């Protein structure tokens, strides 16, 4: 079954604005990760948050994790046109193998 | 340190032929994962291997698909007797294990005619 589900499916904003994407999941996890994919390319790892962490920052990225609600959010501040990409959350299930379970992604368009 | 290398980048096969996709993990990484991505979809896990061992193949179709990661050389994902529904992007990732950050290759786009 699909583990991570991102919303919105698509998001269009102006350069300089903030972008927020959400992810929900179903099972207990060891960690949750966010990846970015430019059209036709591979995935680039952005940030990992462990199940015992609530918030994490990396540059213009801020990730939160609420294990009681089984949800996470990714905030990109002061967006740039180069941030245009699809963003995926992926979970590593507690007690499972090391496989990652991906959501369908949020397609972000940042207009110059 | 080169990243995860996949080849070929694009592969065209006719129905019934075999497809072989190769993946060389990052230097020092002994864990390899294969995922499949359909257009406008997320990645779906297929198989997780360590050197000479299949650890988790729960996402692999039971027939026609196989994977290996030999002691020497790249990991191979093999699809026998391809059908149109096998058309997708196949991504390989590697990790050193532990924290489970996976580093992805650029993918192989398989088109079955």
Coordinates of N, CA and C in Angstrom, one line a residue:
Chain A
X1 N 0.9 -1.2 0.0 CA 0.0 0.0 0.0 C 0.9 1.2 0.0
X2 N 0.4 2.3 -0.5 CA 1.1 3.6 -0.6 C 1.3 4.1 0.8
X3 N 2.6 4.4 1.1 CA 2.9 4.9 2.5 C 2.8 6.4 2.6
X4 N 3.7 7.0 1.9 CA 3.7 8.5 1.9 C 2.7 9.1 0.9
X5 N 2.0 10.1 1.3 CA 1.1 10.8 0.4 C 1.3 12.2 0.6
X6 N 1.8 12.9 -0.5 CA 2.1 14.3 -0.4 C 0.8 15.1 -0.8
X7 N 0.7 16.3 -0.2 CA -0.2 17.3 -0.8 C 0.4 18.6 -0.6
X8 N 0.1 19.6 -1.5 CA -0.8 19.3 -2.7 C -0.1 18.5 -3.7
X9 N -0.8 18.1 -4.7 CA -0.1 17.4 -5.8 C 0.7 18.3 -6.7
X10 N 0.2 19.6 -6.8 CA 0.9 20.6 -7.6 C 0.8 21.9 -6.9
X11 N 1.8 22.7 -7.0 CA 1.9 24.0 -6.3 C 2.6 25.0 -7.2
X12 N 2.0 26.1 -7.4 CA 2.6 27.1 -8.3 C 2.7 28.4 -7.5
X13 N 4.0 29.0 -7.3 CA 4.2 30.2 -6.5 C 5.1 31.1 -7.3
X14 N 5.2 32.3 -6.8 CA 6.1 33.3 -7.3 C 7.5 33.3 -6.6
X15 N 8.5 33.6 -7.3 CA 9.8 33.7 -6.7 C 9.8 34.6 -5.5
X16 N 10.5 34.1 -4.5 CA 10.5 34.8 -3.2 C 9.5 34.4 -2.2
X17 N 8.4 33.7 -2.7 CA 7.4 33.2 -1.7 C 7.9 32.0 -1.1
X18 N 7.2 31.6 0.0 CA 7.5 30.3 0.6 C 6.7 29.2 0.1
X19 N 7.2 28.0 0.0 CA 6.4 26.8 -0.4 C 6.3 25.8 0.7
X20 N 5.1 25.3 0.9 CA 4.9 24.3 2.0 C 4.3 23.1 1.3
X21 N 4.9 21.9 1.6 CA 4.4 20.6 1.1 C 4.2 19.7 2.3
X22 N 3.2 18.9 2.3 CA 2.9 18.0 3.4 C 2.9 16.6 2.9
X23 N 3.2 15.7 3.9 CA 3.3 14.3 3.7 C 2.6 13.6 4.8
X24 N 1.8 12.6 4.5 CA 1.2 11.7 5.5 C 1.6 10.3 5.3
X25 N 1.7 9.5 6.3 CA 2.2 8.1 6.2 C 1.3 7.3 7.1
X26 N 1.5 5.9 7.0 CA 0.6 5.1 7.7 C 1.2 4.3 8.8
X27 N 2.4 3.8 8.7 CA 3.0 2.9 9.7 C 4.0 3.6 10.6
X28 N 4.5 2.9 11.6 CA 5.6 3.5 12.4 C 6.9 3.5 11.6
X29 N 7.7 4.6 11.8 CA 8.8 4.8 10.9 C 10.1 5.0 11.8
X30 N 11.2 4.7 11.2 CA 12.5 5.0 11.8 C 12.9 6.4 11.4
X31 N 12.7 6.8 10.2 CA 13.0 8.2 9.8 C 12.1 8.5 8.5
X32 N 12.1 9.8 8.2 CA 11.4 10.3 7.0 C 12.3 11.2 6.3
X33 N 12.3 11.0 5.0 CA 13.3 11.8 4.2 C 12.5 12.5 3.1
X34 N 13.1 13.6 2.7 CA 12.6 14.4 1.5 C 13.6 14.3 0.4
X35 N 13.1 14.1 -0.8 CA 14.0 14.1 -2.0 C 13.4 15.0 -3.0
X36 N 14.3 15.5 -3.9 CA 13.9 16.3 -5.0 C 14.2 15.7 -6.3
X37 N 13.4 15.9 -7.3 CA 13.6 15.3 -8.6 C 13.3 16.3 -9.7
X38 N 14.3 16.7 -10.4 CA 14.1 17.6 -11.6 C 13.6 16.7 -12.7
X39 N 12.9 17.3 -13.6 CA 12.2 16.5 -14.7 C 13.2 15.7 -15.4
X40 N 12.9 14.4 -15.5 CA 13.7 13.5 -16.3 C 15.1 13.1 -15.6
X41 N 15.2 13.4 -14.4 CA 16.5 13.2 -13.7 C 16.3 12.2 -12.5
X42 N 17.4 11.9 -11.8 CA 17.4 11.1 -10.6 C 17.0 11.9 -9.4
X43 N 16.9 11.2 -8.3 CA 16.5 11.9 -7.1 C 17.7 12.4 -6.3
X44 N 17.5 13.6 -5.7 CA 18.6 14.2 -4.9 C 18.1 14.2 -3.4
X45 N 18.8 13.7 -2.5 CA 18.4 13.7 -1.1 C 18.5 15.1 -0.5
X46 N 17.5 15.5 0.2 CA 17.5 16.9 0.7 C 17.7 16.9 2.2
X47 N 16.9 16.1 2.9 CA 17.0 16.1 4.4 C 16.4 14.9 5.0
X48 N 16.9 14.4 6.1 CA 16.4 13.3 6.8 C 16.0 13.7 8.2
X49 N 14.9 13.3 8.7 CA 14.5 13.6 10.1 C 14.1 12.3 10.8
X50 N 14.7 12.1 11.9 CA 14.5 10.8 12.6 C 13.2 10.8 13.4
X51 N 12.7 9.7 13.8 CA 11.4 9.6 14.4 C 11.3 10.3 15.8
X52 N 12.5 10.5 16.4 CA 12.5 11.2 17.7 C 12.8 12.7 17.6
X53 N 12.8 13.1 16.4 CA 13.1 14.6 16.1 C 11.8 15.2 15.7
X54 N 11.6 16.5 16.0 CA 10.4 17.2 15.6 C 10.6 18.2 14.5
X55 N 11.8 18.8 14.4 CA 12.0 19.8 13.5 C 13.5 19.8 13.1
X56 N 13.8 20.1 11.8 CA 15.1 20.1 11.3 C 15.3 21.2 10.3
X57 N 16.4 21.8 10.2 CA 16.7 22.9 9.2 C 17.9 22.5 8.4
X58 N 17.9 23.0 7.2 CA 19.0 22.9 6.3 C 19.0 24.0 5.3
X59 N 19.7 25.0 5.5 CA 19.7 26.1 4.5 C 18.3 26.7 4.5
X60 N 17.7 26.8 3.3 CA 16.3 27.3 3.2 C 15.2 26.3 3.4
X61 N 15.6 25.1 3.8 CA 14.6 24.0 4.1 C 14.4 23.9 5.6
X62 N 13.1 23.7 5.8 CA 12.7 23.4 7.2 C 11.7 22.2 7.2
X63 N 12.0 21.2 7.9 CA 11.2 20.0 7.9 C 10.6 19.8 9.3
X64 N 9.4 19.5 9.4 CA 8.8 19.1 10.7 C 8.2 17.7 10.6
X65 N 8.2 17.1 11.8 CA 7.6 15.7 11.9 C 6.7 15.6 13.1
X66 N 5.5 15.1 12.8 CA 4.6 14.8 13.9 C 4.2 13.4 13.9
X67 N 4.8 12.6 14.7 CA 4.6 11.1 14.7 C 3.2 10.8 15.2
X68 N 2.6 11.6 16.0 CA 1.3 11.3 16.5 C 0.2 11.4 15.4
X69 N 0.5 12.3 14.5 CA -0.4 12.5 13.3 C 0.1 11.8 12.1
X70 N 1.3 11.2 12.2 CA 1.9 10.5 11.1 C 2.0 11.5 9.9
X71 N 2.6 12.6 10.1 CA 2.7 13.6 9.1 C 4.0 14.4 9.2
X72 N 4.4 15.0 8.0 CA 5.6 15.8 8.0 C 5.3 16.9 7.0
X73 N 6.0 18.0 7.2 CA 5.9 19.1 6.2 C 7.3 19.6 5.8
X74 N 7.4 20.0 4.6 CA 8.7 20.6 4.1 C 8.4 22.0 3.7
X75 N 9.1 22.9 4.2 CA 9.0 24.4 3.9 C 10.2 24.8 3.2
X76 N 10.0 25.4 2.0 CA 11.2 26.0 1.3 C 10.9 27.5 1.4
X77 N 11.8 28.2 2.0 CA 11.7 29.7 2.2 C 12.4 30.4 1.0
X78 N 11.8 31.6 0.7 CA 12.4 32.5 -0.3 C 12.7 31.7 -1.6
X79 N 11.7 31.1 -2.1 CA 11.9 30.2 -3.3 C 12.5 30.9 -4.5
X80 N 13.2 30.1 -5.3 CA 13.8 30.5 -6.5 C 13.3 29.7 -7.7
X81 N 13.5 30.3 -8.9 CA 13.0 29.5 -10.0 C 13.7 28.1 -10.1
X82 N 15.0 28.1 -9.6 CA 15.7 26.8 -9.7 C 15.1 25.8 -8.7
X83 N 14.2 26.2 -7.8 CA 13.6 25.2 -6.9 C 12.5 24.4 -7.7
X84 N 12.2 24.8 -8.9 CA 11.1 24.1 -9.6 C 11.5 22.6 -9.8
X85 N 10.7 21.7 -9.3 CA 11.0 20.3 -9.3 C 9.8 19.6 -8.7
X86 N 9.9 18.3 -8.7 CA 9.0 17.4 -7.9 C 9.7 17.1 -6.6
X87 N 8.9 17.1 -5.5 CA 9.4 16.8 -4.2 C 8.7 15.6 -3.6
X88 N 9.5 14.6 -3.1 CA 8.9 13.4 -2.6 C 9.3 13.2 -1.2
X89 N 8.4 12.7 -0.4 CA 8.7 12.2 1.0 C 8.9 10.7 0.9
X90 N 9.8 10.2 1.7 CA 10.0 8.7 1.7 C 10.2 8.3 3.1
X91 N 9.6 7.1 3.5 CA 9.7 6.7 4.8 C 10.5 5.3 4.9
X92 N 11.2 5.2 6.0 CA 11.9 3.9 6.3 C 11.1 3.3 7.4
X93 N 10.4 2.2 7.2 CA 9.5 1.6 8.1 C 10.3 1.0 9.3
X94 N 9.7 1.2 10.5 CA 10.3 0.6 11.7 C 10.2 -0.9 11.6
X95 N 11.4 -1.6 11.9 CA 11.4 -3.0 11.8 C 11.4 -3.6 10.4
X96 N 11.4 -2.8 9.4 CA 11.4 -3.3 8.1 C 12.8 -3.3 7.5
X97 N 12.9 -3.7 6.3 CA 14.2 -3.7 5.6 C 14.5 -2.2 5.3
X98 N 15.6 -2.0 4.7 CA 16.0 -0.6 4.4 C 15.3 0.0 3.3
X99 N 14.3 -0.6 2.7 CA 13.7 0.0 1.6 C 13.0 1.3 2.0
X100 N 12.9 2.2 1.0 CA 12.1 3.4 1.2 C 10.8 3.3 0.5
X101 N 9.8 3.9 1.1 CA 8.4 3.9 0.5 C 8.1 5.4 0.2
X102 N 7.9 5.6 -1.1 CA 7.8 7.0 -1.6 C 6.3 7.4 -1.8
X103 N 6.0 8.6 -1.6 CA 4.7 9.1 -2.0 C 4.7 9.5 -3.5
X104 N 3.6 10.1 -4.0 CA 3.5 10.4 -5.4 C 4.1 11.8 -5.7
X105 N 4.4 12.5 -4.7 CA 5.2 13.8 -4.9 C 4.3 15.0 -5.1
X106 N 4.9 16.1 -4.8 CA 4.4 17.4 -5.1 C 5.2 18.1 -6.2
X107 N 4.5 18.5 -7.2 CA 5.2 19.2 -8.3 C 5.2 20.7 -8.1
X108 N 6.3 21.3 -7.8 CA 6.4 22.7 -7.4 C 6.9 23.5 -8.7
X109 N 6.2 24.5 -9.0 CA 6.7 25.5 -10.0 C 6.9 26.8 -9.4
X110 N 8.1 27.3 -9.5 CA 8.4 28.7 -9.0 C 8.5 29.6 -10.2
X111 N 7.6 30.6 -10.3 CA 7.6 31.5 -11.5 C 8.5 32.7 -11.2
X112 N 9.3 33.0 -12.2 CA 10.3 34.1 -12.0 C 9.5 35.5 -12.0
Chain B
X1 N 34.8 11.4 -6.1 CA 34.0 10.2 -5.8 C 32.8 10.2 -6.7
X2 N 32.8 9.4 -7.7 CA 31.7 9.4 -8.7 C 30.4 9.0 -8.0
X3 N 29.3 9.5 -8.4 CA 28.0 9.1 -7.9 C 27.6 7.7 -8.4
X4 N 26.4 7.4 -8.1 CA 25.8 6.1 -8.6 C 25.7 6.2 -10.1
X5 N 26.3 5.2 -10.8 CA 26.3 5.2 -12.2 C 25.3 4.1 -12.8
X6 N 24.4 4.6 -13.6 CA 23.5 3.6 -14.3 C 23.7 3.7 -15.8
X7 N 23.7 2.5 -16.4 CA 23.7 2.5 -17.8 C 22.9 1.3 -18.3
X8 N 22.3 1.4 -19.5 CA 22.3 2.6 -20.3 C 21.3 3.7 -19.8
X9 N 21.4 4.9 -20.2 CA 20.4 5.9 -19.8 C 19.0 5.7 -20.5
X10 N 19.1 5.2 -21.7 CA 17.9 4.9 -22.4 C 18.0 3.5 -23.1
X11 N 16.9 2.8 -23.0 CA 17.0 1.4 -23.6 C 15.7 1.2 -24.3
X12 N 15.8 0.8 -25.5 CA 14.6 0.4 -26.3 C 14.6 -1.0 -26.6
X13 N 13.5 -1.7 -26.3 CA 13.4 -3.1 -26.6 C 12.0 -3.4 -27.2
X14 N 12.0 -4.5 -28.0 CA 10.7 -5.0 -28.6 C 10.2 -6.0 -27.6
X15 N 8.9 -6.1 -27.7 CA 8.2 -7.1 -26.8 C 8.9 -8.5 -27.0
X16 N 9.1 -9.2 -25.9 CA 9.7 -10.5 -25.9 C 11.2 -10.5 -25.7
X17 N 11.9 -9.3 -25.9 CA 13.3 -9.3 -25.7 C 13.7 -9.2 -24.3
X18 N 15.0 -9.2 -24.0 CA 15.4 -9.1 -22.6 C 16.0 -7.7 -22.4
X19 N 15.8 -7.2 -21.2 CA 16.5 -5.9 -20.9 C 17.4 -6.1 -19.7
X20 N 18.6 -5.6 -19.8 CA 19.6 -5.6 -18.7 C 20.0 -4.2 -18.3
X21 N 19.7 -3.9 -17.1 CA 20.0 -2.6 -16.6 C 21.2 -2.7 -15.6
X22 N 22.2 -1.8 -15.7 CA 23.3 -1.9 -14.8 C 23.4 -0.8 -13.8
X23 N 24.0 -1.1 -12.7 CA 24.1 0.0 -11.7 C 25.4 -0.2 -10.9
X24 N 26.3 0.8 -10.9 CA 27.5 0.8 -10.1 C 27.3 1.7 -8.9
X25 N 27.3 1.2 -7.7 CA 27.1 2.0 -6.6 C 28.2 3.0 -6.3
X26 N 28.0 3.9 -5.4 CA 29.1 4.8 -5.0 C 30.2 4.0 -4.4
X27 N 31.4 4.5 -4.5 CA 32.5 3.8 -3.9 C 32.3 3.7 -2.4
X28 N 32.5 2.5 -1.9 CA 32.4 2.3 -0.4 C 30.9 1.8 0.0
X29 N 30.0 1.9 -1.0 CA 28.6 1.5 -0.6 C 28.4 0.0 -1.0
X30 N 27.9 -0.7 0.0 CA 27.6 -2.1 -0.3 C 26.2 -2.5 -0.3
X31 N 25.3 -1.5 -0.2 CA 23.8 -1.7 -0.3 C 23.3 -1.1 -1.6
X32 N 22.5 -1.8 -2.3 CA 22.0 -1.4 -3.6 C 20.5 -1.6 -3.6
X33 N 19.7 -0.6 -4.1 CA 18.3 -0.7 -4.1 C 17.8 -0.4 -5.6
X34 N 16.8 -1.1 -6.0 CA 16.2 -0.8 -7.3 C 14.8 -0.3 -7.1
X35 N 14.4 0.7 -7.9 CA 13.1 1.3 -7.8 C 12.6 1.5 -9.2
X36 N 11.2 1.5 -9.4 CA 10.6 1.7 -10.7 C 9.7 2.9 -10.6
X37 N 9.7 3.8 -11.6 CA 8.9 5.0 -11.6 C 8.1 5.1 -12.9
X38 N 6.8 5.1 -12.7 CA 5.9 5.3 -13.9 C 5.7 6.9 -14.0
X39 N 5.3 7.4 -15.2 CA 5.1 8.8 -15.4 C 4.2 9.4 -14.3
X40 N 4.6 10.5 -13.8 CA 3.8 11.3 -12.8 C 3.5 10.5 -11.5
X41 N 4.4 9.5 -11.3 CA 4.2 8.7 -10.1 C 5.4 8.8 -9.2
X42 N 5.3 8.3 -8.0 CA 6.5 8.2 -7.1 C 7.2 6.9 -7.4
X43 N 8.3 6.7 -6.7 CA 9.1 5.5 -7.0 C 8.5 4.4 -6.2
X44 N 8.6 3.2 -6.8 CA 8.1 2.0 -6.1 C 9.3 1.0 -5.9
X45 N 9.5 0.6 -4.7 CA 10.6 -0.3 -4.4 C 10.4 -1.6 -5.1
X46 N 11.6 -2.1 -5.6 CA 11.6 -3.4 -6.2 C 12.4 -4.4 -5.4
X47 N 13.7 -4.1 -5.2 CA 14.6 -5.1 -4.5 C 15.7 -4.4 -3.9
X48 N 16.2 -5.0 -2.8 CA 17.3 -4.5 -2.0 C 18.4 -5.6 -1.9
X49 N 19.6 -5.3 -2.3 CA 20.6 -6.3 -2.3 C 21.9 -5.7 -1.6
X50 N 22.6 -6.7 -1.0 CA 23.9 -6.4 -0.5 C 24.8 -7.4 -1.3
X51 N 26.1 -7.2 -1.2 CA 27.0 -8.0 -2.1 C 26.6 -9.5 -2.0
X52 N 26.3 -10.1 -3.2 CA 26.0 -11.5 -3.4 C 24.7 -12.0 -2.6
X53 N 24.0 -11.0 -2.1 CA 22.8 -11.5 -1.3 C 21.6 -10.6 -1.7
X54 N 20.4 -11.2 -1.9 CA 19.2 -10.5 -2.0 C 18.6 -10.4 -0.6
X55 N 18.4 -9.1 -0.1 CA 17.9 -8.9 1.3 C 16.4 -8.8 1.3
X56 N 15.8 -8.1 0.3 CA 14.4 -7.9 0.3 C 13.9 -7.7 -1.2
X57 N 13.2 -8.7 -1.6 CA 12.7 -8.6 -3.0 C 11.2 -8.5 -3.0
X58 N 10.6 -8.0 -2.0 CA 9.1 -7.9 -1.9 C 8.4 -7.1 -2.9
X59 N 9.2 -6.2 -3.6 CA 8.5 -5.4 -4.6 C 8.8 -5.9 -6.0
X60 N 9.4 -7.0 -6.1 CA 9.8 -7.5 -7.4 C 8.7 -8.4 -8.0
X61 N 8.3 -8.2 -9.2 CA 7.3 -9.2 -9.8 C 7.9 -10.6 -9.7
X62 N 7.0 -11.6 -9.5 CA 7.5 -13.0 -9.3 C 8.1 -13.6 -10.6
X63 N 7.7 -13.1 -11.7 CA 8.1 -13.7 -13.0 C 8.9 -12.7 -13.8
X64 N 9.8 -13.1 -14.5 CA 10.5 -12.4 -15.6 C 11.5 -11.4 -15.0
X65 N 11.4 -11.0 -13.8 CA 12.4 -10.1 -13.2 C 13.4 -10.8 -12.3
X66 N 14.6 -10.4 -12.4 CA 15.6 -10.9 -11.4 C 16.7 -9.8 -11.2
X67 N 17.4 -9.9 -10.1 CA 18.4 -8.9 -9.8 C 19.6 -9.7 -9.1
X68 N 20.8 -9.1 -9.3 CA 21.9 -9.6 -8.7 C 22.9 -8.5 -8.4
X69 N 23.8 -8.8 -7.4 CA 24.8 -7.8 -7.1 C 26.0 -8.7 -6.7
X70 N 26.8 -9.0 -7.8 CA 27.9 -10.0 -7.6 C 29.0 -9.4 -6.8
X71 N 29.9 -10.2 -6.4 CA 31.1 -9.8 -5.6 C 31.9 -8.8 -6.3
X72 N 32.1 -9.0 -7.6 CA 32.8 -8.0 -8.5 C 31.8 -7.5 -9.5
X73 N 31.9 -6.3 -9.8 CA 31.1 -5.7 -10.9 C 29.8 -5.1 -10.4
X74 N 29.0 -4.5 -11.4 CA 27.8 -3.8 -11.0 C 26.6 -4.7 -10.6
X75 N 25.6 -4.1 -10.1 CA 24.4 -4.8 -9.9 C 23.6 -4.8 -11.2
X76 N 22.9 -5.8 -11.5 CA 22.2 -6.0 -12.7 C 20.7 -6.3 -12.4
X77 N 19.8 -5.5 -13.0 CA 18.4 -5.8 -13.0 C 18.1 -6.4 -14.4
X78 N 17.5 -7.5 -14.4 CA 17.2 -8.2 -15.7 C 15.7 -8.4 -15.8
X79 N 15.2 -8.1 -17.0 CA 13.8 -8.3 -17.3 C 13.7 -9.1 -18.5
X80 N 13.2 -10.3 -18.4 CA 13.1 -11.2 -19.5 C 11.7 -11.0 -20.2
X81 N 11.7 -11.3 -21.5 CA 10.4 -11.3 -22.3 C 9.6 -10.0 -21.9
X82 N 10.2 -8.9 -22.2 CA 9.6 -7.6 -21.8 C 8.2 -7.4 -22.5
X83 N 7.4 -6.7 -21.7 CA 6.0 -6.4 -22.2 C 5.9 -4.9 -22.2
X84 N 4.9 -4.3 -22.8 CA 4.7 -2.9 -22.9 C 4.6 -2.3 -21.5
X85 N 4.0 -3.0 -20.6 CA 3.8 -2.5 -19.2 C 5.1 -2.4 -18.4
X86 N 6.2 -2.9 -19.0 CA 7.5 -2.7 -18.3 C 8.1 -1.4 -18.6
X87 N 7.6 -0.7 -19.5 CA 8.1 0.7 -19.9 C 8.0 1.6 -18.7
X88 N 9.1 2.1 -18.2 CA 9.2 2.9 -17.0 C 10.6 3.4 -16.9
X89 N 10.8 4.3 -15.9 CA 12.2 4.7 -15.5 C 12.6 3.8 -14.3
X90 N 13.8 3.2 -14.4 CA 14.3 2.3 -13.4 C 15.5 3.0 -12.7
X91 N 15.3 3.2 -11.4 CA 16.4 3.9 -10.7 C 17.1 3.0 -9.7
X92 N 18.3 3.2 -9.6 CA 19.2 2.4 -8.7 C 19.6 3.4 -7.6
X93 N 19.7 3.0 -6.4 CA 20.3 3.8 -5.3 C 21.3 3.0 -4.5
X94 N 22.2 3.6 -3.9 CA 23.1 2.9 -3.0 C 23.3 3.6 -1.7
X95 N 23.7 2.9 -0.7 CA 24.0 3.5 0.6 C 25.0 2.7 1.3
X96 N 25.7 3.2 2.3 CA 26.6 2.5 3.1 C 25.9 1.7 4.2
X97 N 24.6 1.8 4.3 CA 23.8 1.2 5.3 C 23.7 2.1 6.5
X98 N 23.0 1.6 7.5 CA 22.9 2.5 8.7 C 21.8 3.5 8.6
X99 N 22.2 4.8 8.5 CA 21.2 5.8 8.5 C 20.2 5.8 7.4
X100 N 20.6 5.1 6.3 CA 19.7 4.8 5.2 C 19.5 6.0 4.3
X101 N 20.4 7.0 4.2 CA 20.3 7.9 3.1 C 20.7 7.2 1.9
X102 N 19.8 7.2 0.9 CA 20.1 6.5 -0.4 C 20.5 7.6 -1.4
X103 N 21.5 7.2 -2.2 CA 22.0 8.1 -3.2 C 21.6 7.5 -4.6
X104 N 20.9 8.3 -5.4 CA 20.3 7.8 -6.6 C 21.1 8.0 -7.8
X105 N 21.0 7.1 -8.8 CA 21.6 7.3 -10.1 C 20.6 8.1 -10.9
X106 N 21.0 8.4 -12.2 CA 20.1 9.2 -13.1 C 19.0 8.4 -13.7
X107 N 19.1 7.0 -13.5 CA 18.0 6.2 -14.0 C 18.2 5.7 -15.4
X108 N 17.5 4.6 -15.7 CA 17.5 4.0 -17.1 C 16.0 4.1 -17.5
X109 N 15.8 4.7 -18.7 CA 14.4 4.8 -19.2 C 14.2 3.7 -20.2
X110 N 13.4 2.7 -19.8 CA 13.1 1.6 -20.7 C 11.8 1.8 -21.5
X111 N 11.9 1.7 -22.8 CA 10.8 1.8 -23.7 C 10.6 0.5 -24.4
X112 N 9.4 -0.1 -24.2 CA 9.1 -1.4 -24.9 C 8.2 -1.1 -26.0
X113 N 8.6 -1.5 -27.3 CA 7.8 -1.2 -28.4 C 6.9 -2.4 -28.7

